[in-house]
Amino acid sequence: MHRPGTVILVATCLTLTTASGLDLKKPLETARMLLPSLCYMNEKSEEDPLCSDCVAGVRELLNAVGKMEEWAILMLDAMVKPPPGILSGGFTFMSDFDSCLKIPRANITDGRLKRLDIDYLEPRYCSIKVSITQPPDDDSHHKDEELHTGIMALLDKEKENLKDVSQLLEEFPGFLGLCLPSTCTKESLRAVGRSLKYGMSHFLEKPPKVNVDMEVVDCVTKADTTHREFTFTVLAALIMVGVLAVLVVFGTILDTIFLLVSDRDVDDEGRRLHAYETKSDSTACNVLRSFSAYCNMRLLMQGHSPSPAMPRPVCGIVSLSFVWIVLGNTLTLRGFNVTMNMKELKHALENPVIQFAVNSSLAIDAVMTVLGIAMTYSIVRQLKAKFVSDTWSTLDILRSFLNATKWFSAGVLPSYILLLLIVNAIFPKLSSGPTWPIESKRLLSQCPDHWMWNIAFINNFFPTRQQCMPHTWMMAYLAQAILFAGLIIFLLMKYPKCGTLILGTCILGTCLSTFVINFINNIGPTALLREYRPGSRIAYHDLVASNLYTRGSPICVGIITGYFLGVTRKPSCRKIVYYVGWILSLTLLLATINVTYFWNKGPIPPGRTQYAAYDALHRLFFSLGLSFLTFACISGHGGVINVLLCWPGWQVITRLSYLIYILNPFLIVFTNGTTKAPVYYSIKVAVQEVLWNLVATILISIACHLLLEAPFLRLADFLSITKEEVDEEDSSMDIRVPLEEKKLSPSYG
């Protein structure tokens, strides 16, 4: 039975054709006759069999259109049409993905297809990546030629915008989505493309000189989108997730039963213990209860004051830093290949809010600064609490270091490794869409060959284009920074003068190495909105942005601040010091964040030396300003900023921070890949995207936290508590645990 919409469409076509006196069969028949000649457009003027297969399917489609068959009209309706606003900078032509794949199969009449034992045609959606660039010698082109007129003159003007696109975006945002007969496979479409390129270069008027590249990424039918191939890696990932999910379910059930049949004790202050504070006499019961979603959710949502190892303002800084990172990801990772107003967008990107998002790399420096503060403060306070005199041994310092970094070794580390396996195996098969073949491989294309460098935490030493999950360079940087901080803290505690000297040398060395590398390679001051020069954005990230020896000054400043706070019980200064300090720190923070705004406005470079000097010093100045802000808030002179940073809600984001960092880029590319139509980008759309990315990432991170991170944290806590009972030691201080619960609640992240 025909669908009403189809009947109306066919009737309309017939009415218009009859009323206007047009006969569609003649032009369609002419097109059918001319199409096979396309496959002879090559240097040898011989038929390309792959091209002919696709052309035969298109000829069958044209024949069916002439007969007004339903499947042909539906495919014609789903096919790509020139979208409005092409001259506004849109480079995307997209057939309707869902409508295309819903078209029913059709019997064929073409003789060639019958000889190939093809009994029917079905729709196939092909995703094509388009890149348009200007050649280096473009300035000398056309100078001896006549000026173009008409549409060629218009193209001559529009090609000037290609330079802006290449400076703003790492890849050209071109996409072509075609709804074609199933005989047009990825290989046959490539053959058609070669013939078209040859024909256009030899038989058409010479267009403005540009390089046009088209890469057929994938061609899928409806069966391809519903069928999922289960490889060994996929099965292993699913089994792992299934086992953990079963443990969480059984742990939650056991925990519920235990809490129903047992009486909760009270502490010395008469407070009834929380569910997660109540222990069983059975070791197996406690181990299984570590997977309880109920207890782990209660732990996650607690908003108590953090321990001295991580003062509450530090939690606020960490949380706001990761919100800043999400804001930056929303801008840099969004699908510009499904954006229709690129020409207008280049001006909108120059406002200060966008500049703030572009500079989100500084958020990582903020995280490293407070990491140094928290680690050093935790270790110093633990040692000071256990020993009256400064006579701690190497083993004592090592124990304090392991305790202060339990959040990483027992929480972040296992969850990161598990996510690396699970996401790499499952993410490409999660969905489908016009640009899904492109977006699903955007972060994972190098994983089959380079995943082991992520597990070894050395992936930041490799070029960005060779990294599995490129954004996880920060996880390697984090692990290296923790080891580096542990060594420096050991020297500070055992040999204070030597440790201080080495810290100063490291700060000077990182600044000097950054200056030298930047100056020699001429890669610009930082990651600018517009690329400083061709290839400088990737070069800057590979040479400077992802290495500890070039951006290690923030953690060094954090170590100094944390050590000072740790050895000083009640830090305080004169009011004039706070006034001057606040003025200087806010000036440093605002300057480092916003000075690039003027460089992004236009190509007015101050020079290689000035850029290198800014790059060498801006992270140091930023961390100095942030360190004083932290010191002022802890010492009671933070004012309204301290109130903001001490909001209890930041505790939750702090505990989810690294899961948010790992998962957020995947949420963005998932949204890109499943977008079915080009979007007109505006401030409203940008705000919606930021809110969606932030809220959805937090919700997904909560689920992953309960499944992959919290159980290991509680298991580590249970093992450490068991050891403490044997050794009669109190080593429960952790950098993310409330002080008042240190003898009762887990060391929790």
XYZ file of C-alpha atoms in Angstrom:
749
model
C 0.000 0.000 0.000
C 1.355 3.384 -0.960
C 2.069 5.875 1.787
C -0.071 9.067 1.613
C 2.979 11.331 1.329
C 4.322 9.340 -1.601
C 0.964 9.375 -3.391
C 0.734 13.149 -2.996
C 4.314 13.616 -4.226
C 3.835 11.418 -7.305
C 0.497 13.038 -8.095
C 2.040 16.489 -7.820
C 4.903 15.542 -10.153
C 2.493 14.115 -12.729
C 0.215 17.152 -12.506
C 3.052 19.644 -12.929
C 4.540 17.667 -15.795
C 1.230 17.392 -17.621
C 0.219 20.993 -16.990
C 3.479 22.405 -18.269
C 3.597 20.159 -21.264
C 6.982 18.763 -20.271
C 7.960 15.222 -21.121
C 10.409 13.931 -18.513
C 11.176 10.788 -20.460
C 13.221 12.546 -23.152
C 15.766 14.330 -20.900
C 15.975 11.283 -18.646
C 16.578 9.032 -21.625
C 19.260 11.414 -22.891
C 20.951 11.321 -19.504
C 20.788 7.512 -19.476
C 22.452 7.407 -22.881
C 25.246 9.829 -21.931
C 26.095 8.408 -18.508
C 28.121 5.381 -19.736
C 30.538 7.734 -21.525
C 31.601 9.005 -18.093
C 33.386 5.731 -17.423
C 35.581 6.219 -20.508
C 37.014 9.497 -19.217
C 40.540 8.390 -18.431
C 43.960 8.540 -20.032
C 43.444 5.249 -21.895
C 39.838 6.051 -22.919
C 38.864 2.548 -21.807
C 35.841 1.521 -19.790
C 36.365 1.398 -16.026
C 34.334 -1.627 -14.790
C 33.938 -0.248 -11.281
C 32.615 3.036 -12.629
C 30.234 1.200 -14.952
C 28.667 -0.734 -12.067
C 27.680 2.481 -10.306
C 26.539 4.139 -13.538
C 24.341 1.135 -14.325
C 22.559 1.575 -11.009
C 22.051 5.295 -11.647
C 20.692 4.529 -15.145
C 18.207 2.122 -13.584
C 17.186 4.882 -11.173
C 16.633 7.371 -14.023
C 14.568 4.816 -15.907
C 12.377 4.291 -12.824
C 12.010 8.045 -12.331
C 10.708 8.326 -15.884
C 8.112 5.688 -15.027
C 7.267 7.479 -11.758
C 7.985 4.389 -9.680
C 7.644 4.895 -5.938
C 11.150 3.806 -4.899
C 12.756 6.098 -7.485
C 10.697 9.120 -6.413
C 11.611 8.426 -2.778
C 15.303 8.212 -3.631
C 15.090 11.381 -5.675
C 13.443 13.106 -2.727
C 16.122 11.885 -0.306
C 18.966 12.857 -2.610
C 21.196 15.822 -1.946
C 19.936 19.252 -2.927
C 21.906 22.518 -2.890
C 21.237 23.941 0.583
C 20.437 27.599 1.188
C 23.330 29.821 2.185
C 26.053 28.252 0.059
C 27.626 31.675 -0.413
C 27.626 32.135 3.379
C 30.411 29.634 3.584
C 28.659 26.277 3.782
C 30.672 23.346 2.446
C 28.192 20.578 3.285
C 25.744 18.869 0.909
C 23.853 16.180 2.748
C 21.186 13.746 1.577
C 18.565 12.757 4.129
C 20.158 9.822 5.945
C 17.040 8.279 7.500
C 14.806 8.787 4.464
C 17.457 7.286 2.213
C 17.856 4.043 4.134
C 14.082 3.572 4.513
C 13.536 3.318 0.738
C 12.270 -0.164 -0.198
C 14.122 -2.535 -2.495
C 13.309 -2.469 -6.202
C 13.518 -5.045 -8.965
C 15.808 -4.182 -11.866
C 15.512 -4.171 -15.635
C 19.060 -3.120 -16.642
C 20.789 -5.812 -18.669
C 24.266 -5.178 -17.265
C 23.052 -5.595 -13.697
C 21.252 -8.821 -14.576
C 24.443 -10.196 -16.113
C 26.139 -9.450 -12.776
C 23.434 -11.541 -10.998
C 22.042 -8.472 -9.244
C 18.315 -9.026 -8.724
C 17.355 -5.855 -6.892
C 18.519 -2.390 -5.937
C 18.457 -0.901 -2.465
C 19.583 2.507 -1.178
C 23.155 3.090 -0.083
C 24.332 6.206 1.786
C 27.854 7.313 0.929
C 29.866 9.692 3.123
C 32.512 11.723 1.309
C 35.078 13.965 2.949
C 35.792 17.082 0.885
C 38.915 19.223 1.156
C 39.504 22.439 -0.805
C 42.828 24.236 -0.501
C 44.831 26.834 -2.377
C 48.181 25.834 -3.885
C 51.297 27.682 -2.682
C 51.835 29.386 -6.054
C 48.286 30.701 -6.276
C 49.355 34.362 -6.349
C 51.070 33.942 -9.705
C 48.137 32.092 -11.230
C 45.793 33.843 -13.662
C 47.992 36.923 -14.044
C 48.352 36.321 -17.791
C 44.806 35.062 -18.230
C 41.636 36.927 -19.008
C 39.446 37.817 -16.074
C 36.640 35.385 -15.422
C 33.039 36.470 -15.695
C 29.802 35.148 -14.276
C 29.995 32.282 -11.842
C 33.742 31.835 -12.400
C 34.319 35.418 -11.281
C 32.235 34.721 -8.199
C 34.341 31.646 -7.445
C 37.488 33.748 -7.834
C 36.213 36.011 -5.066
C 35.080 33.189 -2.809
C 38.381 31.329 -2.983
C 39.946 34.099 -0.900
C 37.947 32.767 2.044
C 39.815 29.464 1.836
C 42.798 31.036 3.576
C 40.640 32.005 6.558
C 39.201 28.496 6.740
C 42.655 26.910 6.700
C 43.805 29.220 9.500
C 40.742 28.694 11.686
C 40.308 24.938 11.342
C 42.710 22.038 11.358
C 40.791 20.254 8.585
C 38.631 21.683 5.824
C 34.964 21.351 6.921
C 33.678 19.859 3.677
C 31.243 16.950 3.521
C 29.166 15.329 0.816
C 26.480 12.788 1.708
C 24.870 11.002 -1.238
C 21.890 8.655 -1.445
C 22.669 6.269 -4.330
C 21.691 2.839 -5.631
C 23.431 -0.075 -3.925
C 25.626 -0.756 -6.973
C 27.567 2.383 -6.003
C 30.026 0.941 -3.508
C 32.949 2.760 -1.966
C 35.309 1.469 -4.664
C 32.971 2.202 -7.581
C 32.280 5.711 -6.305
C 36.019 6.361 -6.172
C 36.214 5.262 -9.805
C 33.398 7.659 -10.724
C 35.250 10.422 -8.908
C 38.420 9.775 -10.880
C 36.496 9.956 -14.144
C 34.747 13.179 -13.138
C 38.017 14.792 -12.126
C 39.632 13.808 -15.414
C 36.671 15.094 -17.431
C 36.457 18.417 -15.600
C 40.164 19.091 -15.992
C 40.147 18.378 -19.744
C 36.777 19.449 -21.076
C 35.468 22.309 -18.907
C 36.449 25.953 -18.547
C 39.442 26.292 -16.270
C 38.143 27.243 -12.819
C 40.018 29.264 -10.185
C 43.101 27.347 -9.202
C 42.308 25.319 -6.103
C 43.076 21.799 -4.968
C 39.936 19.705 -4.492
C 40.266 16.325 -2.798
C 37.392 13.951 -2.138
C 37.787 10.905 0.068
C 34.989 8.326 0.012
C 35.002 7.316 3.665
C 32.204 4.756 3.657
C 29.048 3.603 1.887
C 26.420 1.825 3.990
C 23.069 0.152 3.472
C 20.363 -0.301 6.077
C 21.700 -3.766 6.872
C 25.145 -2.315 7.579
C 23.729 0.090 10.174
C 21.811 -2.627 12.027
C 24.396 -5.400 11.837
C 27.248 -5.145 14.333
C 30.351 -7.252 13.849
C 31.533 -8.716 17.155
C 35.286 -9.087 17.079
C 37.337 -10.582 19.892
C 38.093 -7.111 21.248
C 34.410 -6.175 21.273
C 33.460 -9.411 23.021
C 36.225 -8.933 25.597
C 35.031 -5.395 26.308
C 31.394 -6.485 26.599
C 32.325 -9.345 28.929
C 34.350 -6.981 31.094
C 31.498 -4.480 31.309
C 29.061 -7.313 32.007
C 31.155 -8.740 34.846
C 31.531 -5.327 36.475
C 27.805 -4.630 36.061
C 26.931 -7.968 37.698
C 29.270 -7.186 40.595
C 27.634 -3.779 41.014
C 24.146 -5.330 41.030
C 25.062 -8.071 43.508
C 27.057 -5.634 45.627
C 24.087 -3.264 45.791
C 21.687 -6.082 46.719
C 24.052 -7.416 49.384
C 24.616 -3.929 50.744
C 20.870 -3.323 50.973
C 20.318 -6.604 52.830
C 23.236 -5.900 55.160
C 21.921 -2.447 56.048
C 18.426 -3.837 56.689
C 19.539 -6.576 59.089
C 22.327 -4.713 60.899
C 22.231 -1.864 63.369
C 24.336 1.157 62.531
C 26.711 2.281 65.244
C 27.259 5.847 66.355
C 30.553 7.685 66.581
C 32.045 9.420 69.607
C 29.934 12.509 68.920
C 26.684 10.538 68.846
C 26.325 10.767 65.060
C 24.821 7.740 63.352
C 27.252 6.242 60.885
C 26.521 6.442 57.177
C 25.933 3.297 55.157
C 29.412 3.461 53.641
C 30.967 3.788 57.119
C 29.377 0.609 58.482
C 31.626 -2.421 58.131
C 30.864 -6.130 58.191
C 32.849 -8.786 60.028
C 33.116 -10.737 56.775
C 35.936 -9.799 54.434
C 34.067 -11.202 51.409
C 31.006 -9.139 52.311
C 33.039 -5.949 52.574
C 34.769 -6.647 49.259
C 31.473 -7.204 47.457
C 29.914 -4.169 49.160
C 32.695 -2.103 47.613
C 30.726 -2.417 44.357
C 27.474 -1.148 45.897
C 26.020 1.592 43.706
C 24.063 2.950 46.673
C 27.067 3.473 48.940
C 29.278 4.727 46.137
C 26.624 7.214 45.074
C 26.351 8.477 48.653
C 30.113 8.871 48.776
C 30.155 10.688 45.458
C 27.479 13.168 46.471
C 28.802 13.976 49.931
C 29.609 17.663 50.302
C 31.645 17.715 53.492
C 34.643 19.945 53.942
C 37.716 18.455 52.297
C 40.726 17.437 54.326
C 43.748 19.688 54.777
C 45.256 17.628 51.952
C 42.860 19.306 49.562
C 41.409 22.524 50.972
C 37.946 23.361 49.728
C 39.046 26.260 47.450
C 41.288 23.804 45.605
C 38.242 21.667 44.776
C 36.576 24.719 43.293
C 39.614 25.515 41.145
C 39.828 21.921 39.884
C 36.117 21.810 39.027
C 36.106 25.162 37.250
C 39.214 24.125 35.319
C 37.495 21.043 33.934
C 34.383 23.070 33.107
C 36.734 25.367 31.186
C 38.164 22.360 29.355
C 34.642 21.247 28.381
C 33.982 24.763 27.068
C 37.146 24.604 24.961
C 36.315 21.122 23.650
C 32.855 22.313 22.630
C 34.450 24.891 20.348
C 37.443 22.993 18.983
C 35.825 19.569 18.483
C 32.383 20.562 17.214
C 31.355 19.364 13.767
C 32.104 22.299 11.511
C 31.483 19.969 8.565
C 27.787 20.176 9.501
C 27.804 23.970 9.938
C 26.211 26.062 7.211
C 27.374 29.647 7.955
C 31.152 29.316 8.052
C 31.807 32.723 6.446
C 29.794 34.524 9.130
C 31.231 32.314 11.835
C 34.777 33.560 11.392
C 33.721 36.991 12.678
C 31.635 35.593 15.540
C 34.651 33.598 16.720
C 36.534 36.799 17.477
C 34.499 37.794 20.552
C 36.140 37.591 24.032
C 34.068 34.595 25.175
C 35.409 32.533 22.287
C 38.931 33.696 23.136
C 38.427 32.389 26.667
C 37.381 29.005 25.268
C 40.362 28.911 22.891
C 42.718 29.435 25.848
C 41.338 26.401 27.700
C 44.838 24.918 27.603
C 45.544 27.112 30.632
C 42.967 25.063 32.546
C 45.409 22.150 32.460
C 48.071 24.400 33.957
C 45.579 25.310 36.689
C 45.014 21.609 37.395
C 48.760 20.995 37.574
C 49.242 23.944 39.917
C 46.656 22.741 42.421
C 47.906 19.163 42.004
C 51.309 20.311 43.218
C 49.678 22.213 46.087
C 47.473 19.289 47.159
C 50.144 16.580 46.916
C 52.799 18.546 48.771
C 50.360 19.796 51.391
C 49.053 16.264 51.969
C 52.471 14.680 52.392
C 53.841 17.441 54.623
C 50.789 17.415 56.895
C 50.817 13.619 57.184
C 54.478 13.601 58.182
C 54.036 16.538 60.556
C 51.103 14.777 62.232
C 53.022 11.528 62.799
C 56.392 12.886 63.871
C 57.124 15.554 66.440
C 60.574 16.207 65.021
C 61.560 16.254 61.373
C 63.111 12.775 61.507
C 61.070 10.873 58.955
C 62.618 8.096 56.928
C 62.462 7.418 53.211
C 59.838 4.736 53.890
C 57.679 7.227 55.793
C 57.792 9.668 52.884
C 56.991 6.870 50.431
C 53.960 5.790 52.470
C 52.697 9.358 52.626
C 53.236 9.738 48.872
C 51.278 6.559 48.094
C 48.513 7.653 50.431
C 48.335 11.114 48.876
C 48.121 9.656 45.359
C 45.718 6.818 46.117
C 43.047 8.674 44.147
C 45.201 8.197 41.039
C 46.604 4.687 41.518
C 43.347 3.150 42.780
C 40.803 5.303 40.948
C 41.987 7.158 37.867
C 44.491 4.534 36.696
C 42.187 1.457 36.513
C 39.241 3.445 35.154
C 41.432 4.991 32.445
C 42.826 1.632 31.310
C 39.372 0.027 31.308
C 37.902 2.943 29.359
C 40.747 2.708 26.854
C 39.750 -0.877 26.074
C 35.983 -0.416 26.260
C 35.716 2.803 24.255
C 38.135 1.625 21.570
C 36.128 -1.568 21.063
C 32.548 -0.362 21.416
C 32.390 3.326 20.456
C 32.676 2.879 16.629
C 29.653 0.548 16.740
C 27.404 2.674 18.929
C 25.474 4.529 16.239
C 25.239 5.635 12.630
C 24.709 8.869 10.757
C 25.858 10.904 7.766
C 29.251 11.834 9.232
C 29.537 8.894 11.646
C 32.189 7.076 9.550
C 34.372 10.191 9.904
C 33.632 11.153 13.506
C 33.749 7.634 14.965
C 37.385 7.313 13.869
C 38.386 10.853 14.763
C 39.837 9.931 18.157
C 40.474 6.219 17.633
C 42.101 5.859 14.209
C 45.579 5.279 15.668
C 44.528 2.998 18.532
C 45.166 -0.355 16.801
C 48.870 0.496 16.436
C 49.615 2.818 19.353
C 47.333 1.897 22.282
C 50.257 0.479 24.263
C 51.834 3.932 24.613
C 48.724 5.092 26.477
C 49.014 2.265 28.983
C 52.712 3.049 29.436
C 51.795 6.746 29.923
C 54.279 7.942 27.335
C 51.868 8.747 24.489
C 52.567 12.474 24.891
C 56.085 11.875 23.535
C 54.647 10.852 20.141
C 53.228 13.155 17.428
C 49.576 14.048 17.935
C 48.518 12.468 14.647
C 49.967 9.134 15.806
C 48.293 9.076 19.222
C 45.413 6.866 20.283
C 42.775 9.165 21.813
C 44.947 12.277 21.281
C 43.370 14.236 24.129
C 44.667 11.682 26.648
C 48.163 13.120 26.364
C 47.168 14.859 29.584
C 46.850 11.503 31.374
C 50.463 10.712 30.493
C 51.457 14.234 31.492
C 49.574 13.782 34.778
C 51.311 10.496 35.603
C 54.715 11.971 34.795
C 53.933 15.076 36.864
C 52.958 12.934 39.870
C 56.230 10.992 39.724
C 58.195 14.198 39.254
C 56.386 15.844 42.173
C 57.032 12.802 44.356
C 60.768 13.012 43.697
C 60.893 16.769 44.352
C 58.832 16.440 47.545
C 61.174 13.705 48.774
C 64.135 16.022 48.272
C 62.301 18.860 50.002
C 61.529 16.717 53.027
C 64.959 15.075 53.303
C 67.205 17.821 51.938
C 65.256 21.115 51.917
C 68.037 23.281 50.486
C 68.820 20.802 47.725
C 65.120 20.396 46.898
C 64.585 24.154 46.746
C 67.580 24.585 44.455
C 66.353 21.842 42.128
C 62.864 23.355 42.063
C 64.231 26.734 41.026
C 66.414 25.076 38.403
C 63.417 23.175 37.013
C 61.330 26.344 36.720
C 64.154 28.136 34.945
C 64.831 25.096 32.749
C 61.221 24.690 31.596
C 60.970 28.374 30.706
C 64.281 28.321 28.866
C 63.515 25.117 26.953
C 60.126 26.515 25.905
C 61.728 29.714 24.643
C 64.434 27.889 22.670
C 62.052 25.341 21.106
C 59.506 28.000 20.211
C 62.082 30.395 18.795
C 63.828 27.769 16.655
C 60.607 26.294 15.244
C 58.674 29.602 15.005
C 55.392 28.075 16.197
C 53.678 31.111 17.719
C 52.892 32.143 21.300
C 50.253 29.503 22.084
C 47.273 27.762 20.476
C 45.717 30.743 18.695
C 42.269 30.941 17.125
C 43.908 31.426 13.730
C 46.875 29.254 12.909
C 50.099 31.246 13.257
C 51.504 29.661 10.111
C 50.606 26.481 8.162
C 51.155 23.494 10.430
C 52.039 25.534 13.519
C 49.031 24.403 15.575
C 50.006 20.731 15.522
C 53.713 21.562 15.797
C 53.061 23.692 18.877
C 51.153 20.895 20.565
C 53.773 18.269 19.743
C 56.812 20.336 20.718
C 55.562 22.433 23.641
C 52.025 21.911 24.877
C 52.171 18.207 25.755
C 55.587 17.853 27.402
C 56.535 18.111 31.062
C 59.914 19.659 30.284
C 58.253 22.625 28.544
C 55.157 23.198 30.673
C 56.309 21.886 34.051
C 56.586 25.277 35.762
C 52.966 25.246 37.092
C 53.462 22.069 39.107
C 56.760 23.419 40.459
C 55.007 26.584 41.637
C 52.276 24.409 43.147
C 54.848 22.338 45.055
C 56.405 25.496 46.511
C 52.980 26.809 47.564
C 51.902 23.481 49.048
C 55.148 23.124 50.985
C 54.777 26.616 52.447
C 51.168 25.937 53.456
C 52.112 22.559 54.908
C 54.919 23.754 57.157
C 52.957 26.850 58.228
C 50.062 25.914 60.488
C 48.249 29.236 60.199
C 49.519 31.139 57.161
C 48.909 34.865 57.352
C 50.422 38.108 56.111
C 49.846 41.794 56.552
C 46.793 43.250 54.862
C 48.914 45.306 52.497
C 50.482 42.079 51.247
C 47.044 40.665 50.465
C 45.916 43.862 48.727
C 49.009 44.016 46.552
C 48.928 40.265 46.002
C 45.316 40.301 44.833
C 45.984 43.136 42.405
C 49.043 41.416 40.964
C 47.498 37.940 40.821
C 44.303 39.092 39.101
C 46.385 41.145 36.675
C 48.520 38.111 35.837
C 45.505 35.824 35.424
C 43.525 38.216 33.234
C 46.552 39.175 31.152
C 47.621 35.609 30.360
C 44.061 34.643 29.450
C 43.166 37.660 27.308
C 46.366 38.976 25.721
C 45.955 36.585 22.774
C 42.646 38.261 21.928
C 44.483 41.052 20.117
C 46.706 38.607 18.231
C 43.663 36.667 17.062
C 41.991 39.788 15.694
C 44.369 40.087 12.781
C 47.706 39.004 11.295
C 49.919 41.505 13.134
C 52.642 39.316 14.662
C 54.957 41.114 17.105
C 57.862 38.913 16.101
C 59.396 35.538 16.798
C 61.289 36.668 19.914
C 58.241 38.235 21.571
C 56.092 35.184 20.833
C 58.698 32.814 22.244
C 59.111 34.977 25.358
C 55.356 35.018 25.963
C 55.157 31.258 25.555
C 58.063 30.721 27.944
C 56.617 32.896 30.721
C 52.824 32.949 30.498
C 52.277 29.596 32.247
C 54.637 30.600 35.047
C 52.822 33.910 35.564
C 49.431 32.181 35.402
C 50.408 29.618 38.049
C 51.888 32.336 40.279
C 48.616 34.268 40.173
C 46.609 31.114 40.833
C 48.867 30.063 43.712
C 48.399 33.382 45.488
C 44.639 33.153 44.939
C 44.684 29.715 46.600
C 46.862 30.953 49.450
C 44.600 33.950 50.077
C 41.458 31.801 50.127
C 42.982 29.246 52.514
C 44.247 31.941 54.862
C 40.801 33.560 55.064
C 41.270 36.524 52.729
C 39.457 35.201 49.659
C 36.234 37.146 49.975
C 33.566 36.430 47.382
C 35.980 34.330 45.311
C 36.490 32.032 48.283
C 32.700 31.725 48.673
C 32.430 30.700 45.017
C 35.278 28.190 45.215
C 33.959 26.655 48.453
C 30.540 25.742 47.060
C 29.923 22.083 48.082
C 28.726 21.165 44.587
C 32.277 21.430 43.273
C 33.108 18.325 45.330
C 31.153 16.104 42.927
C 32.788 17.501 39.790
C 36.221 17.202 41.427
C 35.664 13.496 42.070
C 34.519 13.023 38.465
C 37.090 15.370 36.954
C 39.303 12.936 35.045
C 36.378 10.860 33.813
C 34.859 14.093 32.510
C 38.124 14.872 30.753
C 38.353 11.445 29.089
C 34.689 11.104 28.087
C 33.746 14.628 27.001
C 35.472 14.539 23.562
C 33.698 11.263 22.767
C 30.319 12.780 23.601
C 31.056 15.696 21.263
C 32.125 13.541 18.309
C 29.141 11.248 18.976
C 26.852 14.270 18.652
C 28.693 15.369 15.507
C 28.432 11.961 13.876
C 24.719 11.547 14.543
C 23.703 15.055 13.407
C 21.377 14.537 10.451
C 21.353 18.029 8.914
C 23.586 21.131 8.744
C 23.185 23.536 11.667
C 23.127 27.333 11.529
C 25.656 28.214 14.226
C 24.760 31.075 16.578
C 25.285 32.182 20.175
C 22.102 30.366 21.174
C 23.302 27.139 19.579
C 26.713 27.551 21.219
C 25.146 27.934 24.690
C 22.943 24.904 24.090
C 25.945 22.847 23.037
C 27.978 23.863 26.097
C 25.147 23.014 28.497
C 24.426 19.728 26.734
C 28.074 18.703 26.693
C 28.583 19.594 30.352
C 25.423 18.026 31.793
C 25.511 14.913 29.614
C 29.216 14.358 30.311
C 28.635 14.606 34.070
C 25.776 12.085 33.902
C 27.819 9.640 31.823
C 30.791 10.146 34.139
C 28.636 9.290 37.161
C 27.663 5.980 35.555
C 31.281 5.203 34.660
C 32.398 6.251 38.139
C 30.007 3.796 39.802
C 31.062 1.031 37.430
C 34.778 1.563 36.826
C 36.262 3.879 39.452
C 34.458 3.854 42.808
C 34.694 0.071 43.408
C 38.480 0.124 43.050
C 38.780 3.133 45.339
C 36.785 1.389 48.055
C 38.699 -1.855 47.574
C 41.963 0.028 47.989
C 40.554 1.721 51.066
C 39.465 -1.615 52.541
C 42.905 -3.117 51.983
C 44.633 -0.087 53.489
C 42.335 -0.126 56.534
C 43.056 -3.834 57.063
C 46.779 -3.121 57.001
C 46.327 -0.202 59.379
C 44.598 -2.447 61.887
C 47.564 -4.810 61.795
C 50.187 -2.066 62.012
C 48.104 0.118 64.379
C 48.711 3.099 62.161
C 46.449 5.885 61.054
C 47.283 6.420 57.422
C 43.815 7.204 56.172
C 44.511 10.789 55.083
C 43.828 11.128 51.366
C 43.815 14.160 49.156
C 40.093 13.938 48.490
C 38.627 12.837 51.865
C 36.961 14.921 54.545
C 39.162 15.238 57.600
C 36.372 14.560 60.069
C 35.757 11.181 58.394
C 39.347 10.057 58.038
C 38.955 7.166 60.523
C 35.568 6.119 59.214
C 35.085 6.775 55.540
C 37.107 5.435 52.618
C 39.988 7.281 51.056
C 37.842 8.495 48.271
C 38.231 10.316 44.996
